[in-house]
PDB file of N, CA and C in Angstrom:
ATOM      1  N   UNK A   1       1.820 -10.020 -11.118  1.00  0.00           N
ATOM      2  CA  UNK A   1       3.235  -9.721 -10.912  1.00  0.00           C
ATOM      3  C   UNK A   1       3.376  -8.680  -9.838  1.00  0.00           C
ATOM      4  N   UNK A   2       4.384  -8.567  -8.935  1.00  0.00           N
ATOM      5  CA  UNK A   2       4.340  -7.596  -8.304  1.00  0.00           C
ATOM      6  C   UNK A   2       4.439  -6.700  -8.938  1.00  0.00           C
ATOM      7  N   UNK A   3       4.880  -6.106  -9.991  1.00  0.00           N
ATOM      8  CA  UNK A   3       4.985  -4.725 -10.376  1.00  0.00           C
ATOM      9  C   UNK A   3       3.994  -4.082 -11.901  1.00  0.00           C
ATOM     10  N   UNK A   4       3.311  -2.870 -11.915  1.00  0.00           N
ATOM     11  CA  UNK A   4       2.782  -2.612 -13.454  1.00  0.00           C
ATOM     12  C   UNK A   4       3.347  -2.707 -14.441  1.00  0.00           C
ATOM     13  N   UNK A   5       3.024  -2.380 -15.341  1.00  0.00           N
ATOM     14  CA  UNK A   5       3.626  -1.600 -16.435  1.00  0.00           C
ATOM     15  C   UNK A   5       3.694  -0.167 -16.148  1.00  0.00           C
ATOM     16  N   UNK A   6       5.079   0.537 -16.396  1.00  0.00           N
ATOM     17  CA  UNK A   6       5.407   1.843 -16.322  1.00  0.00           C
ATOM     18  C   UNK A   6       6.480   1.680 -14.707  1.00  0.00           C
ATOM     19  N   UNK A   7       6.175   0.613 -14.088  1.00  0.00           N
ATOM     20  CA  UNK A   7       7.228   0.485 -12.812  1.00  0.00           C
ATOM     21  C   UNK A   7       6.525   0.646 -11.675  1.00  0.00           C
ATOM     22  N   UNK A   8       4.772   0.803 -11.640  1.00  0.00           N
ATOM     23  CA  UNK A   8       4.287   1.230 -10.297  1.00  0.00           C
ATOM     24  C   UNK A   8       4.261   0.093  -9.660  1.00  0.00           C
ATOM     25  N   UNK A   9       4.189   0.578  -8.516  1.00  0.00           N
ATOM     26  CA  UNK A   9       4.374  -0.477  -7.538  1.00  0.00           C
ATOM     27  C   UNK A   9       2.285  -1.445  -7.526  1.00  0.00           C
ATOM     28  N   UNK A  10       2.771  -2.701  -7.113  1.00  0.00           N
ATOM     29  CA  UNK A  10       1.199  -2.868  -7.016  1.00  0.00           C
ATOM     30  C   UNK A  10       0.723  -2.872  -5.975  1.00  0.00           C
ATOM     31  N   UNK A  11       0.453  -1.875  -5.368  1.00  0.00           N
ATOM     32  CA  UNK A  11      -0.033  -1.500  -3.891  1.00  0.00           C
ATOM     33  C   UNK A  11      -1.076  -2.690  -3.188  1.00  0.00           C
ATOM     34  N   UNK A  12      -2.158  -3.179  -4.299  1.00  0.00           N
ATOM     35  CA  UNK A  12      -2.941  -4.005  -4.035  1.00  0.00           C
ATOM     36  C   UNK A  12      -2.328  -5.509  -3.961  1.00  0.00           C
ATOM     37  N   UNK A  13      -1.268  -5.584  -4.632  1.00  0.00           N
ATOM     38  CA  UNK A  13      -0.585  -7.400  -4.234  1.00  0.00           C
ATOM     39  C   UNK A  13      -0.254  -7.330  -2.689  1.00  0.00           C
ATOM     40  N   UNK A  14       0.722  -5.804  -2.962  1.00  0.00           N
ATOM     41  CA  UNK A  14       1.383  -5.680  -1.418  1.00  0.00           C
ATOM     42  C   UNK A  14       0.194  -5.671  -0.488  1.00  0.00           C
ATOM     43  N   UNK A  15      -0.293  -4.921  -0.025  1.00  0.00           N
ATOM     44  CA  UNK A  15      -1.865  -5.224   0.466  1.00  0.00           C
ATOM     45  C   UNK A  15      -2.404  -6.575   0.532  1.00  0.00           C
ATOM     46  N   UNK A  16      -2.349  -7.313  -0.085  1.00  0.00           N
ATOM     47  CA  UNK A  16      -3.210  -8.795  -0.203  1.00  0.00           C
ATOM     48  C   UNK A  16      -2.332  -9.448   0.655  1.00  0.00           C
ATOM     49  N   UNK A  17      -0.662  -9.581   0.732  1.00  0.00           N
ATOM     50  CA  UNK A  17      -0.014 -10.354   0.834  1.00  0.00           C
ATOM     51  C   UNK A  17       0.623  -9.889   2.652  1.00  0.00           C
ATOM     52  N   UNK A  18       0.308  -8.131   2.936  1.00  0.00           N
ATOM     53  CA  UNK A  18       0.604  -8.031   4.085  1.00  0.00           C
ATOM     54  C   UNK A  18       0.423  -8.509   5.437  1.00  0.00           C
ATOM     55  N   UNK A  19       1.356  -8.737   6.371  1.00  0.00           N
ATOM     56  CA  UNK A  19       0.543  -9.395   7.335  1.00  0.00           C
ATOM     57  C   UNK A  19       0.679  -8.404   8.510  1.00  0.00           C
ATOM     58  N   UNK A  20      -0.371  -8.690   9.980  1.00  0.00           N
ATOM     59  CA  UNK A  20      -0.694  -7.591  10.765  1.00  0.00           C
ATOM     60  C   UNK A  20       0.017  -8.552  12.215  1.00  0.00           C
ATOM     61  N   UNK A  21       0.254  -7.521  13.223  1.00  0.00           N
ATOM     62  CA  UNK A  21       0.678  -8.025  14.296  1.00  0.00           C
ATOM     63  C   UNK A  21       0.931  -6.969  15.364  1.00  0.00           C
ATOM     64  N   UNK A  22       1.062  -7.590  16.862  1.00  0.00           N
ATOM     65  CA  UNK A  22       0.815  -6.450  17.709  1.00  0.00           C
ATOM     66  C   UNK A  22      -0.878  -5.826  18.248  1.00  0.00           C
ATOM     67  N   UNK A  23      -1.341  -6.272  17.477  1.00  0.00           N
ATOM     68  CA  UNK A  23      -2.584  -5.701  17.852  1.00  0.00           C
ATOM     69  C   UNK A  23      -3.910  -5.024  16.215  1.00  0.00           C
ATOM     70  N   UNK A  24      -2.585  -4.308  15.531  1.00  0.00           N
ATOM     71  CA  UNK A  24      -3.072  -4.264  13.949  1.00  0.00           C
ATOM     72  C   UNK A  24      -3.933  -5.228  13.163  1.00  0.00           C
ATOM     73  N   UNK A  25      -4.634  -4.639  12.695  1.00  0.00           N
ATOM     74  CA  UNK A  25      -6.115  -6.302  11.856  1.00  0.00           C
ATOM     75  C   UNK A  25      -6.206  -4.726  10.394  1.00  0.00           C
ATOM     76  N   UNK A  26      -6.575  -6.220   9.309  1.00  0.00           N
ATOM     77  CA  UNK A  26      -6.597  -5.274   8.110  1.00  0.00           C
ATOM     78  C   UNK A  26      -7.466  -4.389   7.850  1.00  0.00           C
ATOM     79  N   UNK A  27      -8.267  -3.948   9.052  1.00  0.00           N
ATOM     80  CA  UNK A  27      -9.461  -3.509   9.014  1.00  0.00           C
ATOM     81  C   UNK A  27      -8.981  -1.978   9.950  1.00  0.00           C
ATOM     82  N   UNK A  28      -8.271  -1.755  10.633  1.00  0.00           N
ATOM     83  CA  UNK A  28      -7.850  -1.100  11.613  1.00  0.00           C
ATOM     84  C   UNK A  28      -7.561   0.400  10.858  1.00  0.00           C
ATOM     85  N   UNK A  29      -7.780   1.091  11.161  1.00  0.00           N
ATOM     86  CA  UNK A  29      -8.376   2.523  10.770  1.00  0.00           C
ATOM     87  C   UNK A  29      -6.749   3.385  10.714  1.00  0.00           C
ATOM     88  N   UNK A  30      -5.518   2.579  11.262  1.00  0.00           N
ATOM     89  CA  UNK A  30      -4.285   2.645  11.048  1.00  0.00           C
ATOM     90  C   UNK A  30      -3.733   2.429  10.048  1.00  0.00           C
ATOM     91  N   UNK A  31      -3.809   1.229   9.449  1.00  0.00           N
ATOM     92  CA  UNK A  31      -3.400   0.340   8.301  1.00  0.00           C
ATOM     93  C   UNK A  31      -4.284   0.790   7.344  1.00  0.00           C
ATOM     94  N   UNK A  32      -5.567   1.007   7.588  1.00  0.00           N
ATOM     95  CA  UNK A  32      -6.468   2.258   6.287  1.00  0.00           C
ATOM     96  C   UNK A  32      -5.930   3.260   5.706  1.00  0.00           C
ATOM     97  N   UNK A  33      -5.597   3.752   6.800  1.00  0.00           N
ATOM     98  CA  UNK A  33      -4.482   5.175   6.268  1.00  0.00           C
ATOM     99  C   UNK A  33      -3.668   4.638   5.883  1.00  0.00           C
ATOM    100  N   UNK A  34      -2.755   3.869   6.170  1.00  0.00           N
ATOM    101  CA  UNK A  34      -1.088   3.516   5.952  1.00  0.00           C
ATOM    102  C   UNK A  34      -1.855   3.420   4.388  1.00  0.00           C
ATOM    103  N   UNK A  35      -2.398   2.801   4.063  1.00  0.00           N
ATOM    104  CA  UNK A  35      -2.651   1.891   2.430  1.00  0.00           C
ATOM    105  C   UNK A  35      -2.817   3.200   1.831  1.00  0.00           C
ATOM    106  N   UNK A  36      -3.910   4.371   2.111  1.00  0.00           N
ATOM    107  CA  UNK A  36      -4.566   4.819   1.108  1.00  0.00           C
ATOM    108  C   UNK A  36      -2.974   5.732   1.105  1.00  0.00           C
ATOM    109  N   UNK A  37      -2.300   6.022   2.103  1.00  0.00           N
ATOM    110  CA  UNK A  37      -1.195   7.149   1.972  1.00  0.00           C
ATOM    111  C   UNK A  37      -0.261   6.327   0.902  1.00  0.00           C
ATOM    112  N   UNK A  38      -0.087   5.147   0.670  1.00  0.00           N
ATOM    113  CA  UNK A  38       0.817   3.908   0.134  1.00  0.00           C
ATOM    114  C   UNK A  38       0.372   4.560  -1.249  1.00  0.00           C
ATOM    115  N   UNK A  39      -0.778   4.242  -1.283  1.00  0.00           N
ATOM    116  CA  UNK A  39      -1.589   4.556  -3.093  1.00  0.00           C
ATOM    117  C   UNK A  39      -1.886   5.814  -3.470  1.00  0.00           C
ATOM    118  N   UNK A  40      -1.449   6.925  -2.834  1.00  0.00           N
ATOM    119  CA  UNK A  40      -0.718   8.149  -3.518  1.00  0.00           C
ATOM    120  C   UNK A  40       0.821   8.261  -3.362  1.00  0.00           C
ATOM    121  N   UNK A  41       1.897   7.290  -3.424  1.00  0.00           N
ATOM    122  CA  UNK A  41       2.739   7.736  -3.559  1.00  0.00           C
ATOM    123  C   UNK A  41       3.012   7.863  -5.016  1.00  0.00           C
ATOM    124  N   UNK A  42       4.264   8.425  -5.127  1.00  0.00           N
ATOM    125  CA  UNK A  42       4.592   8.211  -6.775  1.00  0.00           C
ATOM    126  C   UNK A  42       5.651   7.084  -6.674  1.00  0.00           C
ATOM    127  N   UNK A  43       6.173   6.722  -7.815  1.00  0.00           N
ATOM    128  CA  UNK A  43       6.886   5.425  -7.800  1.00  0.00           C
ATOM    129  C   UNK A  43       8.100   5.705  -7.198  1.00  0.00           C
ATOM    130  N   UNK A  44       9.057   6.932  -7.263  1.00  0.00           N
ATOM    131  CA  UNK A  44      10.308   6.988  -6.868  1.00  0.00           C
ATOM    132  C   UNK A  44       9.987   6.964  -4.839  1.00  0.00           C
ATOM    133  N   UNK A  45       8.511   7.871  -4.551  1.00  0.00           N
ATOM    134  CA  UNK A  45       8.102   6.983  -3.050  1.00  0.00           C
ATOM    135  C   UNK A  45       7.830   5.532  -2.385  1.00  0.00           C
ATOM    136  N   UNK A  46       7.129   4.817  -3.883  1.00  0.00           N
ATOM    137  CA  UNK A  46       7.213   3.358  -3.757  1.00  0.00           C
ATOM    138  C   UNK A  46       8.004   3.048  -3.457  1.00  0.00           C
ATOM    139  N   UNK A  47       9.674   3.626  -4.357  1.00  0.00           N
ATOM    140  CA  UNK A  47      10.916   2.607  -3.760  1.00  0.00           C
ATOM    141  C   UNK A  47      11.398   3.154  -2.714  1.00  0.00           C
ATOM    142  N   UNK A  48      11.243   3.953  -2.112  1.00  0.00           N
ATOM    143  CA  UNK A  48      11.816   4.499  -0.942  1.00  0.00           C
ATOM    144  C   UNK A  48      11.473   3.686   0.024  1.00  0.00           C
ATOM    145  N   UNK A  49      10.256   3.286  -0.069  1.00  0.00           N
ATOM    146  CA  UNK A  49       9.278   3.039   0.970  1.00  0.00           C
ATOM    147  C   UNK A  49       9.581   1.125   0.651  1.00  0.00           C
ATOM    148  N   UNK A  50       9.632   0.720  -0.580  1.00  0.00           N
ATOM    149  CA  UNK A  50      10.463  -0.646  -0.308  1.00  0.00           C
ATOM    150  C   UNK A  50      11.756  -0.880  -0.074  1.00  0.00           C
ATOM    151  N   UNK A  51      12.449   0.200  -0.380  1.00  0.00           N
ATOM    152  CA  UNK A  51      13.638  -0.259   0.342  1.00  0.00           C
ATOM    153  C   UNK A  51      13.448   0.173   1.806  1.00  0.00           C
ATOM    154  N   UNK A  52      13.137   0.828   2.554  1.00  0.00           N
ATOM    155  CA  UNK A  52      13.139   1.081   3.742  1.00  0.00           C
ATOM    156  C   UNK A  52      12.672  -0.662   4.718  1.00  0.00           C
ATOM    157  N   UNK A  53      11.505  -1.483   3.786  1.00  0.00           N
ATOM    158  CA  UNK A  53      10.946  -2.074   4.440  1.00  0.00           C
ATOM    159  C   UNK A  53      11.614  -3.266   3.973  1.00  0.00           C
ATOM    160  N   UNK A  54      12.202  -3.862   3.106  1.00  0.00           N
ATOM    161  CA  UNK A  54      12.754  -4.691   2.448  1.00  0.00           C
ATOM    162  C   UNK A  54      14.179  -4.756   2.126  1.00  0.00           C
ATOM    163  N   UNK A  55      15.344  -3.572   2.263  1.00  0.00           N
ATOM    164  CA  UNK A  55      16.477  -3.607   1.670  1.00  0.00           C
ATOM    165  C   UNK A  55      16.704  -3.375   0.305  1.00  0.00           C
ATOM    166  N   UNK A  56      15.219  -3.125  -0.284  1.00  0.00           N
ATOM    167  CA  UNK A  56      15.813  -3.553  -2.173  1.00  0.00           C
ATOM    168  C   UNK A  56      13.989  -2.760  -2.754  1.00  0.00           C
ATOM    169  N   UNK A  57      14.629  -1.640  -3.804  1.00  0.00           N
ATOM    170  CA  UNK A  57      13.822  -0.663  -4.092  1.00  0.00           C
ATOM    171  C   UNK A  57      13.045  -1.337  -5.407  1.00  0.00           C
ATOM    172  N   UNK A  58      12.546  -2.443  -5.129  1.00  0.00           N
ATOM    173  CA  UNK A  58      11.874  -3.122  -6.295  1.00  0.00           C
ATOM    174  C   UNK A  58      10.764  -4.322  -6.293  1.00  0.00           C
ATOM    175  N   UNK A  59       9.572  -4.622  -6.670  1.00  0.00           N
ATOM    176  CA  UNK A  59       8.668  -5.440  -5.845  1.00  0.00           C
ATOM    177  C   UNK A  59       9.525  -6.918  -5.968  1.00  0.00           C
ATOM    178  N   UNK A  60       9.440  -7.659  -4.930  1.00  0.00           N
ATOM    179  CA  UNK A  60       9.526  -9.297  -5.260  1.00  0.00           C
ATOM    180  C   UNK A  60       9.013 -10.036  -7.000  1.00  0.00           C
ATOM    181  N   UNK A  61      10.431 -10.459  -7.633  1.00  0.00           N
ATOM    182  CA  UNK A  61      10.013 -11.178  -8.496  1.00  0.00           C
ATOM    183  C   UNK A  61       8.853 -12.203  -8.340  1.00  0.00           C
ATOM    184  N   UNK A  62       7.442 -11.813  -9.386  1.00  0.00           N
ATOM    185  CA  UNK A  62       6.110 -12.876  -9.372  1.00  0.00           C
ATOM    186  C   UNK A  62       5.487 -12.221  -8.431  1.00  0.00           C
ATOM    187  N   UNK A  63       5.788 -11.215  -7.178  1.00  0.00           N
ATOM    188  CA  UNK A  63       4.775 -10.300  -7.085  1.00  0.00           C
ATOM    189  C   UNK A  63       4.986 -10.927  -4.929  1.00  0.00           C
ATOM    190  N   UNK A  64       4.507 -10.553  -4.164  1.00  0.00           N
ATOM    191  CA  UNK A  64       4.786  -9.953  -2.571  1.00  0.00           C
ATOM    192  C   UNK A  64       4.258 -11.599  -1.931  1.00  0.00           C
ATOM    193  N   UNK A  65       3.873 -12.164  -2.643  1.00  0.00           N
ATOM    194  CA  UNK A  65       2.907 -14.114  -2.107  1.00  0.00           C
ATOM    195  C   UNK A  65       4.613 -14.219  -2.260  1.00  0.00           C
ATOM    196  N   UNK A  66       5.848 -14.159  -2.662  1.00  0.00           N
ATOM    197  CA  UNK A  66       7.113 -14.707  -2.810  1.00  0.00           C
ATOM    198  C   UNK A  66       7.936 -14.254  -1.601  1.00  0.00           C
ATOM    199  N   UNK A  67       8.041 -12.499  -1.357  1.00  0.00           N
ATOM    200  CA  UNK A  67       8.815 -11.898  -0.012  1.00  0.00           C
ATOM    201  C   UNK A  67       8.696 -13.136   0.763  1.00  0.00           C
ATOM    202  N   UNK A  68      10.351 -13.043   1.539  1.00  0.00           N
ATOM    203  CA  UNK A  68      10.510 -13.871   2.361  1.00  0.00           C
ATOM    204  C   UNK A  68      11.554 -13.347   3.221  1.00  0.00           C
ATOM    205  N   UNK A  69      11.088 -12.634   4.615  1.00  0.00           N
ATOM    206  CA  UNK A  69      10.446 -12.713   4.911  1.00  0.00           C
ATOM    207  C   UNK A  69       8.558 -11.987   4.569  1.00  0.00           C
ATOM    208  N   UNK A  70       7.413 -12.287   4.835  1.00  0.00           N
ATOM    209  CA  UNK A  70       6.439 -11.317   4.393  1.00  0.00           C
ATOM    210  C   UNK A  70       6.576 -10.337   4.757  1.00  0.00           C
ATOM    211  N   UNK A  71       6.020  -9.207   4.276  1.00  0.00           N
ATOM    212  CA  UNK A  71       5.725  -7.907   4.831  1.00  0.00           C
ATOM    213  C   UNK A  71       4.983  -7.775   6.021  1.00  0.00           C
ATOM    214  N   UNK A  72       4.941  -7.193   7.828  1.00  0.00           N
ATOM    215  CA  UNK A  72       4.461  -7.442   8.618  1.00  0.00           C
ATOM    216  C   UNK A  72       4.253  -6.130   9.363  1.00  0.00           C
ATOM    217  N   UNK A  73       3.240  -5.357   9.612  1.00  0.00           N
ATOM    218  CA  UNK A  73       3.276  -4.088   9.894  1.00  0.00           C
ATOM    219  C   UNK A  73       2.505  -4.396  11.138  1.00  0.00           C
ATOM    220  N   UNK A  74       3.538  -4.310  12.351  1.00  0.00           N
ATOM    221  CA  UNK A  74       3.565  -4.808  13.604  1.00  0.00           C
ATOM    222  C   UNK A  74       3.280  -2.791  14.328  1.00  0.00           C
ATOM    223  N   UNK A  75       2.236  -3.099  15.330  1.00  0.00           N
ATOM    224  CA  UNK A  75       1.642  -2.319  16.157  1.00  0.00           C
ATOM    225  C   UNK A  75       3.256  -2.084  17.604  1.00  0.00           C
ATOM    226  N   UNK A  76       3.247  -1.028  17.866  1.00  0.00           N
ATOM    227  CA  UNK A  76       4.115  -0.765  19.259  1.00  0.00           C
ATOM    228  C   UNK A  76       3.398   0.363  19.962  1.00  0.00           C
ATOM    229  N   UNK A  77       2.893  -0.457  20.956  1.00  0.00           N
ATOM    230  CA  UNK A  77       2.311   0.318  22.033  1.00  0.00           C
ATOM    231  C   UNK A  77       3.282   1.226  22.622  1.00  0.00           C
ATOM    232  N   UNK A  78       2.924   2.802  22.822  1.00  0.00           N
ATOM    233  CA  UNK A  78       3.515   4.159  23.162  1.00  0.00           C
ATOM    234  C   UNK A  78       2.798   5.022  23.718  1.00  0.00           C
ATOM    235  N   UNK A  79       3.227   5.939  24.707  1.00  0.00           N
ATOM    236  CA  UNK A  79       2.203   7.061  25.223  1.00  0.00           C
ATOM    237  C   UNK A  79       1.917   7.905  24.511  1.00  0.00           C
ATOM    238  N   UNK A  80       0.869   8.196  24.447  1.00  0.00           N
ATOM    239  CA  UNK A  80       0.467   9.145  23.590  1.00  0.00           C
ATOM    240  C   UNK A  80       0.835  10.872  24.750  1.00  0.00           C
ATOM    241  N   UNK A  81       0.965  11.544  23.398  1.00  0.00           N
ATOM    242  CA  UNK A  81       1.848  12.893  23.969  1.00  0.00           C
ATOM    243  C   UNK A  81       0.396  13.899  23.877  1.00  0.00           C
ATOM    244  N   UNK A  82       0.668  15.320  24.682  1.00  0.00           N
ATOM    245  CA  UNK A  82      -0.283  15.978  25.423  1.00  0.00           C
ATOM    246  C   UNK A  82      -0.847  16.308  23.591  1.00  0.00           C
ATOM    247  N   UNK A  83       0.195  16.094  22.358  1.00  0.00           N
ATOM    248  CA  UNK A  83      -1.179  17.003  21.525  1.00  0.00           C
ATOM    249  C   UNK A  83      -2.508  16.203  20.903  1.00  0.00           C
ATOM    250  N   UNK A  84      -2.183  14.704  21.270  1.00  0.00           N
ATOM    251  CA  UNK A  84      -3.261  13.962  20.746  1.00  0.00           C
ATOM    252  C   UNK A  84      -4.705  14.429  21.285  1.00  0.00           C
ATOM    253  N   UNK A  85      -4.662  15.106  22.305  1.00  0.00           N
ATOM    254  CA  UNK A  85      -5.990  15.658  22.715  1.00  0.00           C
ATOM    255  C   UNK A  85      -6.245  16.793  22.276  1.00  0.00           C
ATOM    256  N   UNK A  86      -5.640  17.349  21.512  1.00  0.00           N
ATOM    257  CA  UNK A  86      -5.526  18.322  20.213  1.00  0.00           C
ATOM    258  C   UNK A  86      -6.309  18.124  19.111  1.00  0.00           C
ATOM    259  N   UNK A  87      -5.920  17.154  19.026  1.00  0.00           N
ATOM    260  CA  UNK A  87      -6.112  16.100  16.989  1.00  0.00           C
ATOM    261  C   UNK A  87      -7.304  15.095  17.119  1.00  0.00           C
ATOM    262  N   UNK A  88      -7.182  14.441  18.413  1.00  0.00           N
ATOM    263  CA  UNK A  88      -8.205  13.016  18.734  1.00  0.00           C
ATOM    264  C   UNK A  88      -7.164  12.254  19.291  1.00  0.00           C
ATOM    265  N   UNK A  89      -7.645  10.895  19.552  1.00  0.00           N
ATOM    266  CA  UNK A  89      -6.746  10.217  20.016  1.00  0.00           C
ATOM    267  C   UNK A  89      -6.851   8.728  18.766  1.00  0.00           C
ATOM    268  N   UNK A  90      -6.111   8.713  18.292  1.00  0.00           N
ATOM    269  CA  UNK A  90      -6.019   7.298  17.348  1.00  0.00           C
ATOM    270  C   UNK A  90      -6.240   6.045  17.977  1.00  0.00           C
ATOM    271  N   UNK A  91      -7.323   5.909  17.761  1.00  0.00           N
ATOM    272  CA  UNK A  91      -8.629   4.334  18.664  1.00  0.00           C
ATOM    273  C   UNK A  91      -7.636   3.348  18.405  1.00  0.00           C
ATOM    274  N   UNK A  92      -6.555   3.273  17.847  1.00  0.00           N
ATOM    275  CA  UNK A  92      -5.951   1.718  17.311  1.00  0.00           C
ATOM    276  C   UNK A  92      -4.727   1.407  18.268  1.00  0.00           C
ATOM    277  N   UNK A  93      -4.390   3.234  18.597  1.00  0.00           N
ATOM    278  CA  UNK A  93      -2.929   2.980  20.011  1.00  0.00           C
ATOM    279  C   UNK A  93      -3.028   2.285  21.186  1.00  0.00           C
TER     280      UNK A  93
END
């Protein structure tokens, strides 16, 4: 189902069911972070974070294989600003 018991979100359906574009692959050291930051939110961040991406603060009835459209966490190429040579430069921009 998309959702637990207790209301958490199932980070891992959403995950299974996400799709990549732009340049993003599920392997990409971007979308690593995005997930593991995803799986410490708390649930009232879950819905923030689905409604932001979806319109509606609640997983797809039967679970994210249903979203229509899918979930698609599309890459946008940008200049990187003088502090990335500060921090590193993120290999995935």
């Amino acid at each position: 189902s998309g959702e637990e018991s207790g209301g958490a979100l199932d980070v891992a359906d959403m995950r299974r069911y996400a799709k990549y574009s732009g340049g993003y692959r599920p392997d990409s050291s971007t979308i690593n972070m995005f997930w593991s930051v995803v799986e410490e939110m708390t649930p009232a961040e879950c819905g923030q974070l689905l409604r932001f991406v979806t319109s509606c603060s609640r997983a797809p009835l039967g679970g994210f294989r249903y979203l229509q459209p899918p979930l698609v966490i599309h890459k946008v190429d940008c200049e990187a600003s003088a502090l990335v040579l500060l921090g590193g430069k993120d290999v995935d921009r």
